[in-house]
Amino acid sequence: MPNSCPSGATLAEAEDFLAAHPEIEAVDIVLHDSNGIGRGKIIRRHELPSLYKSGRHMPISILGLDICGEDVDETGLIWDQGDGDLRAWPIPGTLKALHNTTPPRAEVLMSLYELDGRPMTSDPRHALQRQVDAFAKRGLKPAGAFELEFFLLAKDRGPDGKVRPAADVLDGRDSHKTEVYSVDHLHGMLPLFSDIYAGAAKAGITAETMISEYAPGQYELTLHYREDVMQAADDLMRLKRIVRAQARAHGVVACFMAKPIADYAGSGMHFHVSLMNDKGENVFAEKPDSGWTDTLLHALGGLRATMGEAMLVFAPHLNSWRRFANQSYAPVSTSWGVNNRSVALRVPAGDVKARRIEHRPSGVDANPYLVAATVLAGILHGLDNKMDPGPETTGNGYAEDPDGPAIPRDWKSAIEAAQGSEFLKSALGEDMHRTFTAVKAAEYARVARTISEVDYDLYLHTV
């Protein structure tokens, strides 16, 4: 066991927190797997100092689970390793009190390490750190923020067996209209939104604008830009837990499926990213009247060139692929453009100091650590190879793009592309790549052998 915490967390952090929060009785310790699912334990207050002094044993198999929590032997993390224990350590600065819990609880994010203190390389957080370190060697620091889109659904399904939007928590009023950008519609959910903002504040997250989105029961919550892209991914992970917990407290269901309702738009997780040099300057920002910087264009070129083989990271589940449909505000090609929401890679208009790329392919069901790692690797690929992004899309990004790089059209094709991708292996690291693609292949096999209700509807009495 290492002599000190390899993550950099200190016992003083735990002791100071306990002194400041005498009301806290328990702590959620949360480690995220390849699907972004938080796995871990709830420990009692008196156990917190030992967590910071000695870490906590957790089985290596915790990172080799599929979406159902079943072992995936092909990851090499189960019986090949004897399902032995590794050690999880707390992440500095992530110990926070939780809002609206009875009895009062806190939460701390964890990362997995080998027993000798080396990073366990099938941990998604370590995959992102590899890319952050690669930019640091070039004197650059990635900054960014994620957008969170989600649905608020009723606890019970409708008479047709389908999910339905939640009624207002304030007065029980139902609405099945697309209340896009309706401010009055937001008022009916204000008690819930107030708890979400309070939870975010306790977690040190600056949650900003709330929007009624482009489907009944769909909302978007924006997050303040972070100079540390790892913190941006942490924000997104924590905010999903906050939204889910506060929705449950108000009797509704927070849904982070990419496409929960067939006839309406799905939920994205757009990633805004820029690069800062050692002077704190945004290297994507152009000089007045000088046109786009080569850095921005090469970054776009790298993202376009690598998007096809990386799509499994951005759309990791079968349901993810239902989100991609023409004119649904989800991109269907690798196109790029300025102030254009029909493209995959958008350069937002606005203050040149905030020049950034909005990466739009990811669904809200994707793992933000892996998304950020893959996007950063794509940018680095473009910078190192001075890649030309091709012409800007100035109109409808849903139109055919015969000259653009190909992207998979379904989940199976995305899995196959990811399995054979040297780029993705480099972006995630060999162990994370093996783990992630093995989990996805196992999930595909599970879905493929499942007889769905639509099979009976279509074929039971007709063939």
CSV table of C-alpha atoms in Angstrom, one decimal:
chain,number,residue,atom,x,y,z
A,1,MET,CA,0.0,0.0,0.0
A,2,PRO,CA,1.3,3.5,-0.8
A,3,ASN,CA,2.5,5.7,2.1
A,4,SER,CA,0.2,8.5,1.1
A,5,CYS,CA,-3.0,9.0,-0.9
A,6,PRO,CA,-2.1,8.8,-4.6
A,7,SER,CA,-5.0,11.0,-5.6
A,8,GLY,CA,-3.6,13.9,-3.4
A,9,ALA,CA,-6.4,13.9,-0.9
A,10,THR,CA,-5.4,14.7,2.7
A,11,LEU,CA,-6.7,13.7,6.1
A,12,ALA,CA,-7.1,17.4,7.0
A,13,GLU,CA,-9.8,17.7,4.3
A,14,ALA,CA,-11.9,15.0,6.0
A,15,GLU,CA,-11.3,16.4,9.5
A,16,ASP,CA,-12.1,20.0,8.5
A,17,PHE,CA,-15.3,18.8,6.8
A,18,LEU,CA,-16.5,16.8,9.8
A,19,ALA,CA,-15.8,19.8,12.1
A,20,ALA,CA,-17.8,22.1,9.8
A,21,HIS,CA,-20.7,19.6,9.4
A,22,PRO,CA,-21.5,18.0,12.8
A,23,GLU,CA,-24.9,17.0,11.4
A,24,ILE,CA,-23.5,14.6,8.8
A,25,GLU,CA,-24.2,11.0,9.7
A,26,ALA,CA,-23.1,9.1,6.6
A,27,VAL,CA,-21.2,9.5,3.4
A,28,ASP,CA,-21.8,8.1,-0.1
A,29,ILE,CA,-18.5,7.1,-1.7
A,30,VAL,CA,-19.0,7.0,-5.4
A,31,LEU,CA,-16.8,5.4,-8.1
A,32,HIS,CA,-18.0,5.7,-11.8
A,33,ASP,CA,-17.7,2.7,-14.2
A,34,SER,CA,-17.5,2.8,-18.0
A,35,ASN,CA,-21.2,3.5,-18.3
A,36,GLY,CA,-21.0,6.4,-15.9
A,37,ILE,CA,-22.9,4.5,-13.2
A,38,GLY,CA,-22.0,5.5,-9.7
A,39,ARG,CA,-21.0,2.4,-7.7
A,40,GLY,CA,-19.6,2.2,-4.2
A,41,LYS,CA,-20.8,2.2,-0.6
A,42,ILE,CA,-22.4,4.3,2.1
A,43,ILE,CA,-20.1,4.6,5.1
A,44,ARG,CA,-20.8,6.0,8.5
A,45,ARG,CA,-19.4,9.3,9.8
A,46,HIS,CA,-16.7,7.8,12.0
A,47,GLU,CA,-15.3,5.8,9.0
A,48,LEU,CA,-14.5,9.0,6.9
A,49,PRO,CA,-11.0,9.7,8.4
A,50,SER,CA,-9.8,6.1,7.7
A,51,LEU,CA,-11.0,6.5,4.0
A,52,TYR,CA,-8.6,9.4,3.6
A,53,LYS,CA,-5.8,7.7,5.5
A,54,SER,CA,-6.0,4.2,4.0
A,55,GLY,CA,-8.4,4.3,1.1
A,56,ARG,CA,-11.1,1.6,0.7
A,57,HIS,CA,-10.8,-1.9,-0.8
A,58,MET,CA,-13.1,-2.4,-3.7
A,59,PRO,CA,-13.2,-5.4,-6.1
A,60,ILE,CA,-11.5,-5.0,-9.4
A,61,SER,CA,-14.7,-6.3,-11.0
A,62,ILE,CA,-16.6,-3.1,-10.1
A,63,LEU,CA,-15.2,-1.6,-13.3
A,64,GLY,CA,-16.1,-4.7,-15.4
A,65,LEU,CA,-19.9,-4.6,-15.1
A,66,ASP,CA,-22.5,-4.1,-17.8
A,67,ILE,CA,-25.5,-1.8,-17.5
A,68,CYS,CA,-27.4,-4.4,-15.5
A,69,GLY,CA,-24.5,-4.8,-13.0
A,70,GLU,CA,-23.5,-8.2,-14.4
A,71,ASP,CA,-19.9,-9.3,-14.8
A,72,VAL,CA,-18.4,-9.1,-18.3
A,73,ASP,CA,-15.6,-11.6,-18.3
A,74,GLU,CA,-14.2,-10.3,-21.6
A,75,THR,CA,-13.1,-7.1,-19.9
A,76,GLY,CA,-10.3,-9.2,-18.2
A,77,LEU,CA,-11.3,-7.7,-14.9
A,78,ILE,CA,-13.2,-10.6,-13.4
A,79,TRP,CA,-11.8,-14.1,-13.1
A,80,ASP,CA,-8.6,-13.3,-15.1
A,81,GLN,CA,-7.7,-11.2,-12.0
A,82,GLY,CA,-9.3,-13.5,-9.5
A,83,ASP,CA,-11.7,-10.7,-8.7
A,84,GLY,CA,-9.2,-9.3,-6.2
A,85,ASP,CA,-9.5,-6.1,-4.4
A,86,LEU,CA,-7.8,-2.8,-5.5
A,87,ARG,CA,-7.9,0.4,-3.5
A,88,ALA,CA,-10.3,3.3,-4.1
A,89,TRP,CA,-9.1,6.7,-2.9
A,90,PRO,CA,-11.1,10.0,-2.5
A,91,ILE,CA,-10.7,12.7,-5.0
A,92,PRO,CA,-9.5,16.0,-3.5
A,93,GLY,CA,-12.1,18.7,-3.3
A,94,THR,CA,-15.1,16.4,-3.9
A,95,LEU,CA,-16.3,15.8,-0.4
A,96,LYS,CA,-19.6,17.8,-0.2
A,97,ALA,CA,-22.7,17.8,1.9
A,98,LEU,CA,-25.9,16.5,0.1
A,99,HIS,CA,-29.0,18.6,0.0
A,100,ASN,CA,-32.4,17.4,1.3
A,101,THR,CA,-31.3,14.1,2.8
A,102,THR,CA,-32.6,12.4,6.0
A,103,PRO,CA,-30.6,11.7,7.9
A,104,PRO,CA,-28.0,14.2,6.6
A,105,ARG,CA,-25.4,12.7,4.3
A,106,ALA,CA,-22.4,13.8,2.3
A,107,GLU,CA,-20.8,12.5,-0.9
A,108,VAL,CA,-17.3,12.0,-2.1
A,109,LEU,CA,-16.1,10.9,-5.5
A,110,MET,CA,-13.5,8.1,-5.7
A,111,SER,CA,-11.0,6.8,-8.2
A,112,LEU,CA,-9.5,3.3,-8.3
A,113,TYR,CA,-5.8,2.6,-7.9
A,114,GLU,CA,-3.6,-0.5,-7.9
A,115,LEU,CA,-2.4,-1.6,-4.5
A,116,ASP,CA,1.0,0.0,-5.1
A,117,GLY,CA,-0.6,3.4,-5.9
A,118,ARG,CA,-0.5,3.3,-9.7
A,119,PRO,CA,-3.7,4.5,-11.5
A,120,MET,CA,-6.1,1.6,-12.4
A,121,THR,CA,-6.3,2.2,-16.1
A,122,SER,CA,-9.9,0.9,-16.6
A,123,ASP,CA,-11.1,3.8,-14.5
A,124,PRO,CA,-12.8,6.4,-16.7
A,125,ARG,CA,-11.4,9.3,-14.6
A,126,HIS,CA,-7.8,8.1,-15.3
A,127,ALA,CA,-8.6,8.0,-19.0
A,128,LEU,CA,-9.5,11.6,-19.0
A,129,GLN,CA,-6.4,12.5,-16.9
A,130,ARG,CA,-4.2,10.9,-19.5
A,131,GLN,CA,-5.5,13.4,-22.1
A,132,VAL,CA,-5.2,16.4,-19.8
A,133,ASP,CA,-1.6,15.4,-19.1
A,134,ALA,CA,-0.9,15.1,-22.9
A,135,PHE,CA,-2.1,18.7,-23.4
A,136,ALA,CA,0.0,19.9,-20.3
A,137,LYS,CA,3.1,18.6,-22.1
A,138,ARG,CA,2.3,21.0,-24.9
A,139,GLY,CA,1.7,24.0,-22.6
A,140,LEU,CA,-2.1,23.8,-23.0
A,141,LYS,CA,-4.9,23.3,-20.6
A,142,PRO,CA,-8.4,22.2,-21.7
A,143,ALA,CA,-11.4,24.1,-20.3
A,144,GLY,CA,-15.0,23.4,-20.8
A,145,ALA,CA,-18.6,22.7,-19.6
A,146,PHE,CA,-21.3,20.3,-20.3
A,147,GLU,CA,-25.0,21.0,-20.9
A,148,LEU,CA,-27.5,18.7,-19.2
A,149,GLU,CA,-30.8,17.8,-21.0
A,150,PHE,CA,-33.3,15.5,-19.3
A,151,PHE,CA,-36.9,14.6,-19.0
A,152,LEU,CA,-39.2,14.8,-15.9
A,153,LEU,CA,-41.6,11.9,-16.1
A,154,ALA,CA,-44.6,10.6,-14.1
A,155,LYS,CA,-43.9,7.7,-11.8
A,156,ASP,CA,-46.6,5.7,-13.5
A,157,ARG,CA,-46.9,5.0,-17.2
A,158,GLY,CA,-50.0,6.0,-19.2
A,159,PRO,CA,-52.8,3.7,-20.2
A,160,ASP,CA,-50.9,2.8,-23.4
A,161,GLY,CA,-47.9,1.6,-21.3
A,162,LYS,CA,-45.7,4.4,-22.4
A,163,VAL,CA,-43.9,7.0,-20.3
A,164,ARG,CA,-45.5,10.4,-19.9
A,165,PRO,CA,-44.4,13.8,-18.8
A,166,ALA,CA,-44.7,14.6,-15.1
A,167,ALA,CA,-47.4,16.9,-13.9
A,168,ASP,CA,-46.3,20.2,-12.4
A,169,VAL,CA,-45.1,19.6,-8.8
A,170,LEU,CA,-46.6,22.9,-7.7
A,171,ASP,CA,-50.3,22.4,-8.7
A,172,GLY,CA,-50.5,19.1,-10.5
A,173,ARG,CA,-51.3,20.6,-13.9
A,174,ASP,CA,-50.6,18.3,-16.8
A,175,SER,CA,-49.1,19.5,-20.1
A,176,HIS,CA,-48.5,17.4,-23.2
A,177,LYS,CA,-47.4,20.3,-25.4
A,178,THR,CA,-43.9,21.2,-26.5
A,179,GLU,CA,-43.5,24.1,-24.2
A,180,VAL,CA,-40.1,25.1,-25.7
A,181,TYR,CA,-38.6,28.2,-24.0
A,182,SER,CA,-41.9,28.8,-22.1
A,183,VAL,CA,-41.1,30.7,-18.9
A,184,ASP,CA,-44.5,30.2,-17.4
A,185,HIS,CA,-44.2,26.4,-17.9
A,186,LEU,CA,-41.1,26.4,-15.8
A,187,HIS,CA,-43.0,28.0,-12.9
A,188,GLY,CA,-44.9,24.7,-12.2
A,189,MET,CA,-41.7,22.9,-11.5
A,190,LEU,CA,-40.1,25.7,-9.4
A,191,PRO,CA,-40.1,23.9,-6.1
A,192,LEU,CA,-38.1,21.0,-7.7
A,193,PHE,CA,-35.8,23.4,-9.5
A,194,SER,CA,-35.1,25.3,-6.3
A,195,ASP,CA,-34.0,22.1,-4.7
A,196,ILE,CA,-31.8,21.2,-7.7
A,197,TYR,CA,-30.1,24.6,-7.4
A,198,ALA,CA,-29.7,24.2,-3.7
A,199,GLY,CA,-28.1,20.8,-4.1
A,200,ALA,CA,-25.8,22.2,-6.8
A,201,ALA,CA,-24.8,25.0,-4.5
A,202,LYS,CA,-23.9,22.6,-1.7
A,203,ALA,CA,-21.8,20.6,-4.2
A,204,GLY,CA,-19.9,23.7,-5.3
A,205,ILE,CA,-21.5,23.6,-8.8
A,206,THR,CA,-22.5,26.8,-10.5
A,207,ALA,CA,-25.7,25.7,-12.2
A,208,GLU,CA,-27.1,28.4,-14.4
A,209,THR,CA,-29.9,28.8,-16.9
A,210,MET,CA,-32.9,26.4,-16.8
A,211,ILE,CA,-34.8,26.0,-20.1
A,212,SER,CA,-38.0,24.3,-21.1
A,213,GLU,CA,-36.7,22.2,-24.0
A,214,TYR,CA,-38.0,20.9,-27.3
A,215,ALA,CA,-40.3,18.1,-26.0
A,216,PRO,CA,-43.1,17.7,-23.4
A,217,GLY,CA,-41.4,17.2,-20.0
A,218,GLN,CA,-37.9,18.0,-21.3
A,219,TYR,CA,-35.6,20.5,-19.7
A,220,GLU,CA,-32.0,21.8,-20.1
A,221,LEU,CA,-29.7,23.0,-17.3
A,222,THR,CA,-26.5,24.8,-18.2
A,223,LEU,CA,-23.3,24.7,-16.1
A,224,HIS,CA,-20.7,27.4,-15.6
A,225,TYR,CA,-17.5,27.0,-17.6
A,226,ARG,CA,-14.6,25.4,-15.8
A,227,GLU,CA,-11.0,26.1,-16.4
A,228,ASP,CA,-10.4,22.5,-15.3
A,229,VAL,CA,-12.1,20.1,-17.7
A,230,MET,CA,-12.0,17.3,-15.1
A,231,GLN,CA,-14.0,19.4,-12.8
A,232,ALA,CA,-16.5,20.0,-15.7
A,233,ALA,CA,-17.0,16.3,-16.0
A,234,ASP,CA,-17.3,15.9,-12.2
A,235,ASP,CA,-20.0,18.7,-12.3
A,236,LEU,CA,-22.0,16.8,-14.8
A,237,MET,CA,-21.8,13.5,-12.9
A,238,ARG,CA,-22.8,15.1,-9.6
A,239,LEU,CA,-25.6,17.2,-11.2
A,240,LYS,CA,-27.2,14.1,-12.6
A,241,ARG,CA,-27.3,12.5,-9.1
A,242,ILE,CA,-28.7,15.8,-7.7
A,243,VAL,CA,-31.5,16.0,-10.3
A,244,ARG,CA,-32.4,12.4,-9.9
A,245,ALA,CA,-32.5,12.6,-6.1
A,246,GLN,CA,-34.5,15.9,-6.0
A,247,ALA,CA,-37.0,14.6,-8.6
A,248,ARG,CA,-37.6,11.5,-6.5
A,249,ALA,CA,-38.2,13.7,-3.4
A,250,HIS,CA,-40.9,15.6,-5.4
A,251,GLY,CA,-42.6,12.4,-6.6
A,252,VAL,CA,-41.4,12.5,-10.2
A,253,VAL,CA,-38.8,10.6,-12.3
A,254,ALA,CA,-35.7,12.2,-13.8
A,255,CYS,CA,-34.9,10.4,-17.0
A,256,PHE,CA,-31.5,10.5,-18.6
A,257,MET,CA,-32.2,8.2,-21.5
A,258,ALA,CA,-31.1,9.7,-24.8
A,259,LYS,CA,-34.5,9.1,-26.5
A,260,PRO,CA,-37.3,8.2,-24.0
A,261,ILE,CA,-40.3,9.3,-26.2
A,262,ALA,CA,-40.5,8.2,-29.8
A,263,ASP,CA,-42.2,11.2,-31.3
A,264,TYR,CA,-40.1,14.0,-29.8
A,265,ALA,CA,-36.4,15.1,-29.6
A,266,GLY,CA,-34.0,13.2,-27.5
A,267,SER,CA,-31.6,14.6,-24.8
A,268,GLY,CA,-28.1,15.6,-25.6
A,269,MET,CA,-25.0,16.3,-23.5
A,270,HIS,CA,-23.3,19.0,-25.5
A,271,PHE,CA,-19.7,19.6,-24.6
A,272,HIS,CA,-18.2,23.1,-24.9
A,273,VAL,CA,-14.4,23.0,-25.0
A,274,SER,CA,-11.6,25.5,-25.5
A,275,LEU,CA,-7.8,25.5,-24.9
A,276,MET,CA,-5.8,27.9,-22.7
A,277,ASN,CA,-2.1,28.5,-23.0
A,278,ASP,CA,0.3,29.0,-20.0
A,279,LYS,CA,-0.6,32.8,-20.1
A,280,GLY,CA,-4.3,32.0,-19.6
A,281,GLU,CA,-5.2,33.0,-23.2
A,282,ASN,CA,-7.7,31.1,-25.3
A,283,VAL,CA,-5.8,29.8,-28.2
A,284,PHE,CA,-9.0,29.3,-30.2
A,285,ALA,CA,-9.7,33.0,-30.1
A,286,GLU,CA,-9.0,34.9,-33.3
A,287,LYS,CA,-7.5,38.4,-33.7
A,288,PRO,CA,-9.9,41.1,-35.0
A,289,ASP,CA,-10.6,40.8,-38.7
A,290,SER,CA,-8.1,37.9,-39.1
A,291,GLY,CA,-10.4,34.9,-39.6
A,292,TRP,CA,-10.4,31.6,-37.7
A,293,THR,CA,-7.2,30.5,-36.1
A,294,ASP,CA,-5.3,27.5,-37.5
A,295,THR,CA,-5.6,26.0,-34.0
A,296,LEU,CA,-9.4,26.1,-34.1
A,297,LEU,CA,-9.6,24.8,-37.6
A,298,HIS,CA,-7.1,22.0,-37.0
A,299,ALA,CA,-9.0,21.0,-33.9
A,300,LEU,CA,-12.2,20.8,-35.9
A,301,GLY,CA,-10.4,18.7,-38.5
A,302,GLY,CA,-9.3,16.2,-35.9
A,303,LEU,CA,-12.7,15.9,-34.4
A,304,ARG,CA,-14.3,15.3,-37.9
A,305,ALA,CA,-11.7,12.7,-38.8
A,306,THR,CA,-12.0,10.7,-35.7
A,307,MET,CA,-15.8,11.0,-35.0
A,308,GLY,CA,-16.8,7.9,-36.8
A,309,GLU,CA,-14.7,5.4,-34.9
A,310,ALA,CA,-15.5,7.2,-31.6
A,311,MET,CA,-19.3,7.3,-32.0
A,312,LEU,CA,-19.7,4.5,-29.5
A,313,VAL,CA,-18.4,6.8,-26.7
A,314,PHE,CA,-20.9,9.4,-27.7
A,315,ALA,CA,-23.8,7.0,-28.3
A,316,PRO,CA,-23.1,4.0,-26.0
A,317,HIS,CA,-26.5,2.3,-25.8
A,318,LEU,CA,-29.1,1.0,-28.2
A,319,ASN,CA,-31.5,3.7,-27.2
A,320,SER,CA,-28.7,6.3,-27.9
A,321,TRP,CA,-29.1,5.6,-31.6
A,322,ARG,CA,-32.8,6.4,-31.6
A,323,ARG,CA,-31.9,10.1,-31.0
A,324,PHE,CA,-30.3,10.5,-34.4
A,325,ALA,CA,-33.0,11.6,-36.8
A,326,ASN,CA,-33.2,14.3,-39.4
A,327,GLN,CA,-34.3,17.7,-38.1
A,328,SER,CA,-34.3,16.6,-34.4
A,329,TYR,CA,-31.5,18.8,-33.3
A,330,ALA,CA,-29.2,15.8,-33.1
A,331,PRO,CA,-26.4,15.7,-35.7
A,332,VAL,CA,-26.4,13.0,-38.4
A,333,SER,CA,-23.0,13.7,-39.9
A,334,THR,CA,-19.6,15.2,-39.0
A,335,SER,CA,-20.4,18.6,-40.3
A,336,TRP,CA,-19.2,21.8,-38.7
A,337,GLY,CA,-20.5,25.3,-38.8
A,338,VAL,CA,-20.8,28.7,-37.1
A,339,ASN,CA,-24.0,29.5,-35.0
A,340,ASN,CA,-25.7,26.5,-36.6
A,341,ARG,CA,-27.5,23.9,-34.4
A,342,SER,CA,-27.9,21.4,-37.2
A,343,VAL,CA,-24.2,20.5,-37.3
A,344,ALA,CA,-22.1,18.1,-35.2
A,345,LEU,CA,-19.4,20.7,-34.4
A,346,ARG,CA,-20.7,24.1,-33.7
A,347,VAL,CA,-18.7,27.3,-33.2
A,348,PRO,CA,-21.0,29.5,-31.2
A,349,ALA,CA,-21.3,33.1,-32.0
A,350,GLY,CA,-20.4,35.7,-29.3
A,351,ASP,CA,-17.5,37.2,-27.5
A,352,VAL,CA,-14.2,36.2,-29.2
A,353,LYS,CA,-12.7,35.7,-25.8
A,354,ALA,CA,-15.1,32.8,-25.3
A,355,ARG,CA,-14.3,31.1,-28.6
A,356,ARG,CA,-15.0,27.4,-28.3
A,357,ILE,CA,-16.2,24.3,-30.0
A,358,GLU,CA,-19.6,22.9,-29.1
A,359,HIS,CA,-19.4,19.1,-29.6
A,360,ARG,CA,-23.0,18.0,-30.1
A,361,PRO,CA,-23.1,14.3,-30.9
A,362,SER,CA,-23.2,12.9,-27.3
A,363,GLY,CA,-26.4,11.9,-25.7
A,364,VAL,CA,-27.0,12.6,-22.0
A,365,ASP,CA,-26.6,8.8,-21.4
A,366,ALA,CA,-22.9,9.0,-22.3
A,367,ASN,CA,-20.1,9.0,-19.7
A,368,PRO,CA,-18.7,12.6,-19.6
A,369,TYR,CA,-15.2,11.4,-18.6
A,370,LEU,CA,-14.9,9.2,-21.7
A,371,VAL,CA,-16.6,11.9,-23.9
A,372,ALA,CA,-14.1,14.5,-22.7
A,373,ALA,CA,-11.1,12.1,-23.1
A,374,THR,CA,-12.2,11.2,-26.7
A,375,VAL,CA,-12.9,14.8,-27.7
A,376,LEU,CA,-9.6,16.0,-26.4
A,377,ALA,CA,-7.8,13.2,-28.2
A,378,GLY,CA,-9.5,14.1,-31.4
A,379,ILE,CA,-8.5,17.7,-31.0
A,380,LEU,CA,-4.9,16.7,-30.3
A,381,HIS,CA,-5.0,14.5,-33.4
A,382,GLY,CA,-6.0,17.5,-35.5
A,383,LEU,CA,-3.4,19.8,-34.0
A,384,ASP,CA,-0.5,17.3,-34.4
A,385,ASN,CA,-1.5,16.5,-38.0
A,386,LYS,CA,-2.6,20.1,-39.0
A,387,MET,CA,-5.9,18.7,-40.2
A,388,ASP,CA,-8.2,20.7,-42.5
A,389,PRO,CA,-11.8,20.5,-41.4
A,390,GLY,CA,-13.1,21.1,-44.9
A,391,PRO,CA,-15.8,23.6,-45.8
A,392,GLU,CA,-18.1,25.1,-43.2
A,393,THR,CA,-21.8,24.1,-43.4
A,394,THR,CA,-23.7,27.3,-43.7
A,395,GLY,CA,-27.2,26.0,-44.1
A,396,ASN,CA,-29.0,22.7,-43.3
A,397,GLY,CA,-26.6,20.3,-41.6
A,398,TYR,CA,-29.1,17.5,-42.1
A,399,ALA,CA,-28.5,17.6,-45.9
A,400,GLU,CA,-26.4,14.9,-47.4
A,401,ASP,CA,-22.6,15.3,-47.0
A,402,PRO,CA,-21.1,12.8,-49.5
A,403,ASP,CA,-17.6,14.2,-49.0
A,404,GLY,CA,-17.6,14.1,-45.2
A,405,PRO,CA,-16.1,11.3,-43.1
A,406,ALA,CA,-18.4,8.3,-42.7
A,407,ILE,CA,-20.0,7.6,-39.3
A,408,PRO,CA,-21.8,4.4,-38.2
A,409,ARG,CA,-25.5,4.3,-38.7
A,410,ASP,CA,-26.4,1.9,-35.8
A,411,TRP,CA,-25.2,0.5,-32.5
A,412,LYS,CA,-23.7,-2.7,-33.8
A,413,SER,CA,-21.6,-0.8,-36.5
A,414,ALA,CA,-20.4,1.6,-33.8
A,415,ILE,CA,-19.3,-1.2,-31.6
A,416,GLU,CA,-17.4,-2.8,-34.5
A,417,ALA,CA,-15.8,0.5,-35.4
A,418,ALA,CA,-14.7,1.2,-31.9
A,419,GLN,CA,-13.3,-2.3,-31.4
A,420,GLY,CA,-11.0,-1.9,-34.4
A,421,SER,CA,-10.0,1.7,-33.8
A,422,GLU,CA,-6.4,2.5,-33.0
A,423,PHE,CA,-7.4,6.1,-32.4
A,424,LEU,CA,-9.9,5.1,-29.7
A,425,LYS,CA,-7.4,2.7,-28.1
A,426,SER,CA,-4.9,5.6,-27.9
A,427,ALA,CA,-7.6,8.0,-26.7
A,428,LEU,CA,-8.8,5.9,-23.8
A,429,GLY,CA,-5.8,3.8,-23.2
A,430,GLU,CA,-5.6,0.1,-24.0
A,431,ASP,CA,-7.2,-1.2,-20.8
A,432,MET,CA,-10.1,1.3,-20.8
A,433,HIS,CA,-10.6,0.6,-24.5
A,434,ARG,CA,-10.8,-3.1,-23.9
A,435,THR,CA,-13.1,-2.7,-20.9
A,436,PHE,CA,-15.5,-0.3,-22.6
A,437,THR,CA,-15.8,-2.2,-25.9
A,438,ALA,CA,-16.2,-5.5,-24.1
A,439,VAL,CA,-19.0,-4.2,-22.0
A,440,LYS,CA,-20.7,-2.7,-25.0
A,441,ALA,CA,-20.4,-6.0,-27.0
A,442,ALA,CA,-21.9,-7.9,-24.0
A,443,GLU,CA,-24.8,-5.4,-23.8
A,444,TYR,CA,-25.4,-5.8,-27.5
A,445,ALA,CA,-25.6,-9.6,-27.1
A,446,ARG,CA,-28.1,-9.2,-24.2
A,447,VAL,CA,-30.3,-6.9,-26.3
A,448,ALA,CA,-30.0,-9.1,-29.4
A,449,ARG,CA,-31.3,-12.2,-27.7
A,450,THR,CA,-34.2,-10.4,-26.0
A,451,ILE,CA,-37.6,-10.8,-27.5
A,452,SER,CA,-39.2,-7.4,-27.3
A,453,GLU,CA,-42.9,-6.4,-27.2
A,454,VAL,CA,-42.6,-5.0,-30.7
A,455,ASP,CA,-41.7,-8.5,-32.0
A,456,TYR,CA,-45.0,-9.8,-30.7
A,457,ASP,CA,-46.9,-6.8,-32.0
A,458,LEU,CA,-45.5,-7.2,-35.5
A,459,TYR,CA,-45.2,-11.0,-35.9
A,460,LEU,CA,-47.2,-13.0,-33.4
A,461,HIS,CA,-50.4,-13.2,-35.4
A,462,THR,CA,-49.1,-12.3,-38.8
A,463,VAL,CA,-46.3,-14.6,-40.0
